[in-house]
Amino acid sequence: MNIKLILSVFLVGGLILLNEQVNVNAFPTSPLRARQDPGVGGTWKVVGKSGVNAMHAVLVSPRKVVFIDKLEENALKRPDGAAAISSEYDLDTNEVKPLGIYTNTFCSAGSWLGNGTLVEVGGDVGGDNYRIGIQTLRLYDTAVGDWVELEGIVPSNRWYPAMLTLPNGNVMVLGGSTAGAGKSKPEINNPTYMIYPPPSGTLVDVPLDFLTTTLPYNLYPMVHIIPNADGKTLLFMFANQMGISYDLDAGKTVTNYPDIPGGVIRSYPLTASSVMLPLSPTDNYNPTIMICGGSKTFEITAPAEASCGRLELSTANAAWEMDNFGGQGRIMPDSTILVDGSILFVNGAATGMAGFRKGSGITAIFVNEDPVLTPFRYDPFAKTYTTLASSTIPRMYHSISTLVPDGTVLIAGSNPQPKVDLNEKYPTEYRVEIFSPPYLFTQSSRPVIISLQSTQIDNNRINVNYGQEVTMVVQIKSDGTTPSLKASIIHHGFITHSQNFSQRYVYLEITEMAADPTTADQYIVKLKLPPNPTIIAPGPSYIYVFNNDAPPQTGVPVLLSQAAAA
């Protein structure tokens, strides 16, 4: 069918302005985007309690978030009466229920398998009705809504590892230490990685020299898939001040990037945050990494670093481009990619480093101080920072931030305490906040996505494939302005310790858009999904279509995978 539409050829970063009847088969040539921010800084609202401290957080369905804590005496109880250390938070009711974890998850990590199962690995020693978790692998099946624990199957201790969903849909567990420590050291270093499910049928550790070179600041190493057209499993790895590209299939380093300038440590406990900036087909998904925050000194009185570095990973002789992080130093910042492709930097402290307080009461010494209550919004194209509305709740060690499919951001956690303590200056924090970014206050109509591939939108994932052209029905209520649409696919990731494992944002090509002749204010939109899994890993993601920077009422949950061979 030759679909016609009210459309112009003014295209900016996925933007299509509806003006006149033309055949639709156009695509943007520039990643720049028009912005229509209303000039407000967003709003904060305390909506509920997490039940357990939000040391880890992961969006498991459009309206549910799972929190994971360390072993401690939370008020929320499991059915057997023991203190819960994992909970499920309902975004509609703001109620929480305990989940069935029975091993210590302290300082573990997580990521999604391509089949939509969440994997969580590692932890610490047991006690208080909890078993040892340092060699435990946990699976969360959204259909069941609870955890299955495979105790002792991990071949070595994993405390403070990183995790990543690979292009083949398996997960990588990278580094960490064999025991807890303020910073790593040779005798407890775990300079290896493992793959789950194991390609050989047996879980094995594979040596990685990079994790020895970067001692002592190599815990929770930063790792991201590097997009490429060759189908290679290329990884960007960063720890301490050093970054490399690593060919996982060949088992060798491809590129040694220059050290990030300034003599600043960026890894735990001098914790920075890393994010791969939004990818666009207009420049062949050219990848740029951004690393922000950290400190120069392993000292609790040291000021946090006010700098960010940007690095184009596929550029020959790539060099870091530095800025001042909006003028605010942060240790332990969280970086969350928003629906419109801007980056929210939130949480953290202006002084010190990651870790628990020393002592108690009036003699307590907090190793992270001066909470930064004001978030910044970073425009990756203009390279500018905007100051947003401030929270009133300090969010420092063991805090999280995650995007919610309705365009808001859930922010929780903060527990610079070795155990639950509600009476210190910075108490164990259970309050859950929702931050509404400025784009939710635009005057433009928010799209309502009715269906994808003829399937009505609900909380269930819709199966889609790489390179597939999908059809979406969208309602945009007439408000007297001309609709202008952009589209993206976002993987929301797994958040802990200022790292968001596998978080990814990709602009989508809008190949056609047509007014539905049967229904007023309704449009038929065709989108082209990314061509291969190095651009965005397989597994659960959300598709968004937004109008004049007004996000949809909710994104569409999808399960992205390779099409079956004919």
Coordinates of C-alpha atoms in Angstrom, one line a residue:
M1 CA 0.0 0.0 0.0
N2 CA 1.3 3.4 -0.9
I3 CA 0.8 5.3 2.4
K4 CA 0.7 9.0 2.1
L5 CA 1.0 11.5 4.9
I6 CA 1.1 15.0 6.0
L7 CA 4.9 15.2 6.3
S8 CA 7.8 17.6 5.5
V9 CA 11.4 16.7 4.7
F10 CA 12.7 18.8 7.6
L11 CA 14.4 16.1 9.6
V12 CA 16.6 16.6 12.6
G13 CA 17.8 13.6 14.6
G14 CA 14.8 11.4 13.9
L15 CA 12.5 14.5 13.8
I16 CA 9.6 14.5 11.2
L17 CA 7.5 17.6 10.9
L18 CA 4.0 17.1 9.5
N19 CA 3.2 19.7 6.9
E20 CA 2.0 18.4 3.5
Q21 CA 1.1 15.3 1.6
V22 CA 4.1 13.4 0.4
N23 CA 5.3 9.9 0.1
V24 CA 7.2 9.0 3.2
N25 CA 10.6 7.5 2.8
A26 CA 13.1 9.9 4.3
F27 CA 15.6 9.8 7.1
P28 CA 17.6 12.4 9.1
T29 CA 21.1 13.4 8.1
S30 CA 21.9 15.2 11.4
P31 CA 21.7 14.0 15.0
L32 CA 20.8 17.5 16.2
R33 CA 17.4 17.8 17.8
A34 CA 15.1 20.7 18.5
R35 CA 14.4 21.2 22.2
Q36 CA 11.2 22.7 23.7
D37 CA 12.0 22.7 27.4
P38 CA 9.5 24.7 29.4
G39 CA 12.1 26.5 31.5
V40 CA 11.3 24.5 34.7
G41 CA 13.7 22.3 36.6
G42 CA 11.3 19.3 37.0
T43 CA 9.7 18.2 40.3
W44 CA 10.4 15.7 43.1
K45 CA 7.9 13.6 45.0
V46 CA 8.4 11.0 47.7
V47 CA 6.0 8.2 46.7
G48 CA 6.8 5.2 48.9
K49 CA 9.3 3.0 50.7
S50 CA 11.7 0.4 49.2
G51 CA 11.5 -2.1 52.1
V52 CA 15.2 -2.8 51.7
N53 CA 17.9 -0.4 50.9
A54 CA 18.2 0.1 47.2
M55 CA 21.9 -0.9 46.8
H56 CA 20.9 -2.4 43.4
A57 CA 17.9 -1.6 41.2
V58 CA 16.5 -3.0 38.0
L59 CA 13.3 -2.3 36.1
V60 CA 11.8 -5.8 35.6
S61 CA 8.5 -4.7 33.9
P62 CA 6.9 -1.4 32.9
R63 CA 5.5 -0.8 36.4
K64 CA 7.7 -2.9 38.7
V65 CA 11.3 -2.3 40.0
V66 CA 13.3 -4.9 41.9
F67 CA 15.7 -3.7 44.7
I68 CA 18.5 -5.7 46.1
D69 CA 20.3 -4.9 49.4
K70 CA 23.2 -6.4 51.4
L71 CA 22.6 -8.6 54.4
E72 CA 21.2 -6.4 57.1
E73 CA 18.1 -6.2 59.4
N74 CA 15.6 -4.5 57.2
A75 CA 12.1 -4.1 58.6
L76 CA 10.6 -5.9 55.6
K77 CA 10.4 -9.6 56.3
R78 CA 10.4 -12.7 54.2
P79 CA 7.6 -15.2 54.8
D80 CA 9.9 -17.2 57.2
G81 CA 10.3 -14.1 59.4
A82 CA 13.9 -13.3 58.4
A83 CA 14.8 -9.8 57.3
A84 CA 14.3 -9.4 53.5
I85 CA 17.2 -8.2 51.3
S86 CA 15.4 -8.0 48.0
S87 CA 12.0 -6.5 47.3
E88 CA 9.6 -5.8 44.4
Y89 CA 8.3 -2.2 44.2
D90 CA 5.0 -1.6 42.4
L91 CA 5.0 1.8 40.7
D92 CA 1.2 2.0 40.5
T93 CA 0.4 1.2 44.1
N94 CA 3.8 2.3 45.6
E95 CA 3.6 -0.9 47.7
V96 CA 6.5 -3.3 48.2
K97 CA 6.7 -7.0 48.8
P98 CA 9.7 -9.2 49.9
L99 CA 11.5 -11.5 47.4
G100 CA 13.1 -14.8 48.1
I101 CA 16.9 -14.3 48.2
Y102 CA 18.6 -16.5 50.9
T103 CA 22.3 -15.8 50.1
N104 CA 24.2 -12.6 50.8
T105 CA 24.1 -10.3 47.8
F106 CA 26.5 -7.6 49.2
C107 CA 28.4 -5.9 46.3
S108 CA 27.2 -8.2 43.6
A109 CA 26.1 -7.3 40.0
G110 CA 23.5 -8.1 37.4
S111 CA 22.5 -8.0 33.7
W112 CA 19.9 -9.5 31.4
L113 CA 20.1 -12.6 29.3
G114 CA 18.9 -12.2 25.7
N115 CA 15.9 -14.5 26.5
G116 CA 14.6 -12.0 29.1
T117 CA 15.9 -13.6 32.3
L118 CA 17.8 -11.5 34.8
V119 CA 21.1 -12.8 36.1
E120 CA 22.7 -11.6 39.3
V121 CA 26.1 -12.9 40.5
G122 CA 28.3 -12.7 43.5
G123 CA 28.1 -11.3 47.0
D124 CA 29.7 -11.9 50.4
V125 CA 29.9 -14.2 53.3
G126 CA 26.8 -15.5 55.1
G127 CA 25.2 -15.0 58.5
D128 CA 21.9 -14.0 60.2
N129 CA 19.8 -16.6 58.4
Y130 CA 21.6 -16.0 55.1
R131 CA 24.0 -18.3 53.3
I132 CA 27.3 -17.4 51.6
G133 CA 26.7 -15.6 48.3
I134 CA 30.1 -14.9 46.9
Q135 CA 30.0 -17.8 44.4
T136 CA 26.2 -17.7 43.9
L137 CA 24.4 -17.1 40.6
R138 CA 20.8 -15.9 40.9
L139 CA 18.1 -15.9 38.2
Y140 CA 15.0 -13.7 38.2
D141 CA 12.3 -14.9 35.8
T142 CA 9.6 -12.1 35.3
A143 CA 7.0 -14.8 34.6
V144 CA 7.6 -16.2 38.1
G145 CA 8.3 -12.9 39.8
D146 CA 11.0 -14.2 42.2
W147 CA 14.5 -15.5 42.4
V148 CA 16.1 -18.9 41.9
E149 CA 19.6 -19.2 43.5
L150 CA 22.3 -21.5 42.2
E151 CA 24.7 -21.6 45.1
G152 CA 28.4 -22.2 44.7
I153 CA 28.3 -22.7 40.9
V154 CA 30.5 -19.6 40.2
P155 CA 34.1 -20.9 39.8
S156 CA 35.7 -18.2 41.9
N157 CA 34.7 -15.6 44.4
R158 CA 33.1 -12.4 42.9
W159 CA 32.8 -9.3 45.1
Y160 CA 32.4 -6.0 43.2
P161 CA 32.3 -7.5 39.7
A162 CA 30.9 -5.9 36.6
M163 CA 28.4 -7.5 34.3
L164 CA 27.3 -7.0 30.7
T165 CA 24.9 -8.5 28.2
L166 CA 26.8 -9.7 25.2
P167 CA 25.7 -9.5 21.5
N168 CA 25.0 -13.3 21.6
G169 CA 22.6 -12.9 24.5
N170 CA 24.8 -14.4 27.1
V171 CA 26.2 -12.4 30.0
M172 CA 29.8 -11.6 31.0
V173 CA 30.9 -11.4 34.6
L174 CA 34.0 -9.3 34.8
G175 CA 36.6 -8.9 37.6
G176 CA 36.0 -8.1 41.2
S177 CA 37.9 -9.4 44.2
T178 CA 37.8 -12.7 46.1
A179 CA 37.1 -10.9 49.4
G180 CA 35.9 -7.5 50.6
A181 CA 38.3 -4.6 50.8
G182 CA 38.4 -0.8 50.7
K183 CA 40.3 -1.1 47.4
S184 CA 41.6 -4.1 45.6
K185 CA 45.1 -5.6 46.1
P186 CA 47.1 -8.4 44.4
E187 CA 46.3 -11.2 47.0
I188 CA 42.5 -10.8 46.6
N189 CA 42.4 -9.6 42.9
N190 CA 40.2 -11.7 40.5
P191 CA 41.7 -10.7 37.1
T192 CA 39.3 -13.0 35.1
Y193 CA 36.0 -13.1 33.4
M194 CA 33.4 -15.8 33.0
I195 CA 30.4 -16.2 30.5
Y196 CA 27.0 -17.5 31.5
P197 CA 25.6 -19.7 30.1
P198 CA 29.0 -21.2 29.5
P199 CA 29.8 -21.8 25.8
S200 CA 31.7 -25.0 26.7
G201 CA 29.0 -26.3 29.1
T202 CA 31.1 -25.6 32.2
L203 CA 31.6 -22.3 33.9
V204 CA 35.3 -21.3 33.7
D205 CA 37.3 -18.2 34.5
V206 CA 39.3 -16.7 31.7
P207 CA 42.4 -14.5 32.6
L208 CA 42.4 -10.8 31.6
D209 CA 45.6 -8.9 32.1
F210 CA 43.8 -5.6 32.1
L211 CA 42.5 -6.3 35.6
T212 CA 46.0 -6.7 36.9
T213 CA 47.4 -3.6 35.2
T214 CA 44.7 -1.4 36.7
L215 CA 45.3 -2.4 40.4
P216 CA 44.4 -1.2 43.0
Y217 CA 41.4 0.6 41.4
N218 CA 39.8 -2.1 39.4
L219 CA 36.6 -2.9 41.3
Y220 CA 33.3 -2.6 39.4
P221 CA 35.2 -2.0 36.1
M222 CA 33.3 -0.1 33.5
V223 CA 32.4 -2.1 30.4
H224 CA 30.3 -1.4 27.3
I225 CA 29.8 -3.1 23.9
I226 CA 31.4 -1.2 21.0
P227 CA 29.0 -1.0 18.0
N228 CA 30.5 -2.4 14.8
A229 CA 29.3 -3.6 11.4
D230 CA 31.5 -6.7 11.5
G231 CA 29.6 -8.6 14.2
K232 CA 32.7 -8.7 16.4
T233 CA 32.3 -8.7 20.2
L234 CA 34.3 -5.6 20.9
L235 CA 34.2 -4.3 24.4
F236 CA 35.3 -1.0 25.9
M237 CA 36.8 -1.6 29.3
F238 CA 37.9 1.1 31.8
A239 CA 39.3 1.0 35.3
N240 CA 41.5 3.4 37.3
Q241 CA 42.5 5.9 34.6
M242 CA 42.9 3.4 31.7
G243 CA 40.7 2.3 28.9
I244 CA 41.0 -0.4 26.2
S245 CA 39.0 -2.0 23.4
Y246 CA 39.1 -5.7 23.7
D247 CA 38.1 -8.3 21.1
L248 CA 36.4 -11.0 23.2
D249 CA 36.2 -13.5 20.4
A250 CA 40.0 -13.3 19.7
G251 CA 40.9 -12.8 23.3
K252 CA 43.2 -9.8 22.7
T253 CA 43.4 -6.0 23.3
V254 CA 42.8 -4.1 20.0
T255 CA 43.3 -0.5 21.2
N256 CA 45.0 1.0 24.3
Y257 CA 43.3 4.4 24.7
P258 CA 45.2 7.3 26.3
D259 CA 44.7 7.6 30.0
I260 CA 41.9 10.0 31.0
P261 CA 43.7 13.3 31.8
G262 CA 44.1 15.0 35.1
G263 CA 45.4 12.3 37.4
V264 CA 41.9 11.5 38.6
I265 CA 40.9 8.0 39.7
R266 CA 37.5 7.0 38.3
S267 CA 36.9 3.5 39.8
Y268 CA 35.6 2.3 43.2
P269 CA 36.1 3.6 45.8
L270 CA 36.9 6.9 44.0
T271 CA 33.7 6.2 42.1
A272 CA 32.8 7.8 38.8
S273 CA 30.0 6.9 36.5
S274 CA 30.2 5.9 32.8
V275 CA 27.6 6.1 30.1
M276 CA 27.7 5.4 26.3
L277 CA 26.0 8.4 24.7
P278 CA 23.0 7.9 22.5
L279 CA 23.7 6.2 19.2
S280 CA 22.3 7.2 15.9
P281 CA 22.1 5.7 12.4
T282 CA 22.9 9.1 11.0
D283 CA 26.6 8.6 11.8
N284 CA 26.6 4.8 11.6
Y285 CA 26.2 4.4 15.4
N286 CA 29.5 6.0 16.1
P287 CA 30.2 5.3 19.8
T288 CA 31.2 7.9 22.3
I289 CA 31.8 7.1 26.0
M290 CA 31.5 9.6 28.8
I291 CA 33.0 9.2 32.3
C292 CA 32.2 11.7 35.0
G293 CA 33.3 12.3 38.6
G294 CA 35.8 10.5 40.8
S295 CA 38.7 11.8 43.0
K296 CA 42.4 12.2 42.9
T297 CA 43.1 11.0 46.4
F298 CA 42.1 8.0 48.6
E299 CA 41.2 10.3 51.4
I300 CA 37.9 11.0 53.1
T301 CA 38.5 14.8 53.1
A302 CA 39.4 15.0 49.4
P303 CA 37.1 17.1 47.2
A304 CA 35.3 15.2 44.5
E305 CA 36.4 15.8 40.9
A306 CA 34.5 18.2 38.8
S307 CA 35.4 16.8 35.4
C308 CA 34.0 14.6 32.7
G309 CA 35.8 13.0 29.8
R310 CA 34.3 12.1 26.4
L311 CA 36.0 9.7 24.0
E312 CA 35.0 8.6 20.5
L313 CA 35.9 5.0 20.6
S314 CA 36.1 4.3 16.8
T315 CA 38.1 7.4 15.9
A316 CA 41.7 6.9 15.0
N317 CA 44.1 8.3 17.6
A318 CA 41.1 9.2 19.8
A319 CA 41.7 11.7 22.5
W320 CA 39.7 12.6 25.6
E321 CA 37.6 15.8 25.4
M322 CA 37.3 17.1 29.0
D323 CA 34.8 19.4 30.6
N324 CA 34.0 20.7 34.2
F325 CA 31.0 18.4 34.9
G326 CA 28.8 21.4 35.1
G327 CA 31.0 23.0 37.7
Q328 CA 30.1 20.5 40.5
G329 CA 32.4 17.8 41.8
R330 CA 30.7 14.5 42.5
I331 CA 31.9 11.2 43.9
M332 CA 29.4 8.3 43.3
P333 CA 27.2 10.1 40.7
D334 CA 24.5 8.2 38.8
S335 CA 24.0 8.7 35.1
T336 CA 20.6 7.9 33.6
I337 CA 19.7 8.4 30.0
L338 CA 16.4 10.1 29.7
V339 CA 13.7 9.5 27.1
D340 CA 14.8 12.5 25.0
G341 CA 18.4 11.3 24.9
S342 CA 19.8 13.8 27.4
I343 CA 21.7 12.5 30.5
L344 CA 20.5 13.0 34.1
F345 CA 23.4 13.2 36.5
V346 CA 22.1 12.8 40.0
N347 CA 23.1 11.7 43.6
G348 CA 26.5 11.5 45.0
A349 CA 28.8 13.5 47.4
A350 CA 31.1 16.4 47.0
T351 CA 33.7 15.1 49.4
G352 CA 35.3 11.7 50.2
M353 CA 34.9 8.3 48.7
A354 CA 32.6 5.3 48.6
G355 CA 32.3 3.3 51.9
F356 CA 30.7 3.0 55.3
R357 CA 31.0 5.5 58.2
K358 CA 33.5 4.8 60.9
G359 CA 32.3 4.8 64.5
S360 CA 28.8 5.9 65.6
G361 CA 27.0 8.7 67.3
I362 CA 28.8 12.0 67.9
T363 CA 32.1 10.3 67.0
A364 CA 30.9 9.0 63.7
I365 CA 33.1 9.8 60.7
F366 CA 31.4 9.6 57.3
V367 CA 33.8 8.7 54.5
N368 CA 31.4 10.5 52.1
E369 CA 30.1 13.9 53.0
D370 CA 28.5 17.0 51.5
P371 CA 25.7 15.4 49.6
V372 CA 25.0 16.9 46.2
L373 CA 21.3 17.4 46.1
T374 CA 21.0 19.1 42.7
P375 CA 20.9 17.1 39.5
F376 CA 22.2 18.2 36.2
R377 CA 20.9 17.4 32.7
Y378 CA 23.5 17.1 30.0
D379 CA 22.7 17.6 26.3
P380 CA 25.2 15.3 24.5
F381 CA 24.9 17.3 21.3
A382 CA 25.2 20.9 22.6
K383 CA 27.6 19.6 25.3
T384 CA 25.9 21.7 27.9
Y385 CA 24.7 21.2 31.4
T386 CA 21.4 22.5 32.8
T387 CA 20.8 22.7 36.6
L388 CA 17.5 21.1 37.6
A389 CA 15.3 21.2 40.7
S390 CA 16.9 19.9 43.9
S391 CA 15.9 17.0 46.1
T392 CA 16.0 17.3 49.9
I393 CA 17.2 13.7 50.5
P394 CA 20.9 13.0 50.6
R395 CA 21.7 10.1 48.2
M396 CA 25.3 8.9 48.6
Y397 CA 26.8 5.5 49.1
H398 CA 24.5 2.7 47.9
S399 CA 22.0 4.9 45.9
I400 CA 20.4 4.3 42.5
S401 CA 18.6 6.1 39.7
T402 CA 16.6 4.4 36.9
L403 CA 14.4 5.6 34.1
V404 CA 10.8 4.6 34.2
P405 CA 8.8 4.0 31.0
D406 CA 6.5 6.9 31.6
G407 CA 9.4 9.2 31.3
T408 CA 10.0 9.8 35.1
V409 CA 13.0 8.7 37.0
L410 CA 12.9 6.6 40.2
I411 CA 15.6 7.5 42.7
A412 CA 16.2 5.6 45.9
G413 CA 18.8 4.3 48.3
S414 CA 21.7 5.7 50.3
N415 CA 23.1 3.8 53.2
P416 CA 26.6 4.8 54.3
Q417 CA 26.1 2.6 57.3
P418 CA 27.5 -0.9 58.0
K419 CA 24.1 -1.9 59.2
V420 CA 20.6 -0.4 59.3
D421 CA 20.7 2.8 61.3
L422 CA 17.9 5.3 61.2
N423 CA 19.3 7.8 63.8
E424 CA 22.6 8.9 62.2
K425 CA 23.1 12.1 60.2
Y426 CA 22.8 10.1 57.0
P427 CA 20.5 7.3 57.9
T428 CA 19.7 4.1 56.1
E429 CA 17.3 5.6 53.5
Y430 CA 14.1 3.8 52.4
R431 CA 12.2 6.6 50.9
V432 CA 11.5 6.3 47.1
E433 CA 11.4 9.5 45.1
I434 CA 10.0 10.1 41.6
F435 CA 11.7 12.9 39.7
S436 CA 9.7 14.3 36.8
P437 CA 12.1 15.9 34.2
P438 CA 11.2 19.1 32.5
Y439 CA 10.0 17.4 29.3
L440 CA 7.0 16.2 31.2
F441 CA 5.8 19.8 31.5
T442 CA 5.9 20.6 27.8
Q443 CA 2.7 21.9 26.2
S444 CA 3.0 19.4 23.4
S445 CA 0.6 16.4 23.4
R446 CA 2.1 13.2 24.8
P447 CA 1.7 10.3 22.4
V448 CA -0.3 7.3 23.4
I449 CA 1.1 4.1 21.8
I450 CA -1.9 1.9 21.0
S451 CA -0.2 -1.1 19.4
L452 CA 3.0 -2.5 18.0
Q453 CA 2.8 -5.2 15.3
S454 CA -0.9 -5.4 15.8
T455 CA -0.4 -6.3 19.5
Q456 CA -2.1 -4.1 22.1
I457 CA 0.2 -2.5 24.6
D458 CA 0.2 -3.9 28.1
N459 CA 2.9 -5.0 30.5
N460 CA 4.0 -7.9 28.3
R461 CA 7.0 -7.8 26.1
I462 CA 6.5 -7.9 22.3
N463 CA 9.0 -9.9 20.3
V464 CA 10.9 -7.9 17.7
N465 CA 14.0 -8.6 15.6
Y466 CA 17.2 -6.7 14.5
G467 CA 16.7 -4.9 11.2
Q468 CA 13.0 -5.4 11.3
E469 CA 10.6 -2.7 10.2
V470 CA 7.8 -2.6 12.8
T471 CA 4.4 -0.9 12.6
M472 CA 3.1 1.1 15.5
V473 CA -0.3 2.8 16.0
V474 CA 0.1 6.1 17.9
Q475 CA -2.6 8.5 19.1
I476 CA -1.5 12.2 19.3
K477 CA -4.3 14.4 20.5
S478 CA -4.6 17.6 18.5
D479 CA -3.4 20.6 20.4
G480 CA -3.2 23.1 17.6
T481 CA 0.4 22.4 16.8
T482 CA 1.9 20.3 14.1
P483 CA 3.1 16.9 15.5
S484 CA 6.8 16.2 15.1
L485 CA 8.0 12.7 16.0
K486 CA 11.3 11.0 17.0
A487 CA 11.8 7.5 18.1
S488 CA 14.2 5.5 20.1
I489 CA 14.8 2.1 21.8
I490 CA 16.3 2.1 25.3
H491 CA 17.7 -0.7 27.5
H492 CA 17.2 0.5 31.1
G493 CA 20.0 -1.6 32.5
F494 CA 20.9 -2.8 36.0
I495 CA 22.1 -0.1 38.4
T496 CA 24.5 -0.3 41.3
H497 CA 27.5 1.7 42.6
S498 CA 27.2 4.4 40.0
Q499 CA 27.3 1.9 37.1
N500 CA 24.3 1.1 34.9
F501 CA 25.3 -2.3 33.3
S502 CA 24.2 -2.6 29.7
Q503 CA 22.3 0.7 29.6
R504 CA 21.9 1.8 26.0
Y505 CA 20.0 4.4 24.0
V506 CA 19.6 4.2 20.2
Y507 CA 17.7 6.5 17.8
L508 CA 15.3 4.7 15.4
E509 CA 14.7 5.5 11.8
I510 CA 11.1 6.5 11.1
T511 CA 10.6 5.2 7.6
E512 CA 6.9 6.1 7.2
M513 CA 4.1 7.8 9.0
A514 CA 0.5 8.0 7.9
A515 CA -2.7 9.5 9.3
D516 CA -5.2 6.7 10.1
P517 CA -8.2 7.6 8.0
T518 CA -10.5 5.7 10.3
T519 CA -9.6 7.4 13.6
A520 CA -9.0 11.1 14.4
D521 CA -5.7 12.0 15.9
Q522 CA -4.3 8.5 15.2
Y523 CA -1.2 7.7 13.1
I524 CA 0.4 4.7 11.7
V525 CA 4.2 4.8 12.2
K526 CA 6.8 2.5 10.7
L527 CA 10.2 2.2 12.5
K528 CA 13.4 0.4 11.5
L529 CA 15.1 -1.4 14.4
P530 CA 18.9 -1.4 14.7
P531 CA 20.7 -3.8 12.3
N532 CA 22.7 -5.9 14.7
P533 CA 23.2 -6.7 18.4
T534 CA 26.5 -4.8 18.8
I535 CA 24.4 -1.6 18.7
I536 CA 22.0 -2.7 21.4
A537 CA 22.2 -6.1 23.1
P538 CA 19.4 -8.6 22.8
G539 CA 16.9 -8.9 25.6
P540 CA 14.3 -6.6 27.2
S541 CA 14.2 -3.0 26.0
Y542 CA 11.5 -0.3 25.5
I543 CA 10.5 1.5 22.3
Y544 CA 9.5 5.2 22.5
V545 CA 7.9 7.6 20.1
F546 CA 7.8 11.1 21.3
N547 CA 6.3 14.3 20.0
N548 CA 8.0 17.7 20.2
D549 CA 10.1 16.3 23.1
A550 CA 7.0 15.1 24.9
P551 CA 7.5 11.5 25.7
P552 CA 4.8 8.9 25.3
Q553 CA 2.5 8.0 28.2
T554 CA 4.6 4.9 28.4
G555 CA 7.2 3.1 26.3
V556 CA 6.5 -0.3 24.7
P557 CA 8.2 -3.3 26.3
V558 CA 9.9 -5.5 23.7
L559 CA 12.2 -8.5 23.7
L560 CA 14.8 -7.8 21.0
S561 CA 16.4 -10.9 19.3
Q562 CA 17.8 -12.2 16.1
A563 CA 15.3 -13.5 13.7
A564 CA 15.2 -17.3 13.4
A565 CA 17.0 -18.6 10.3
A566 CA 14.8 -19.5 7.4

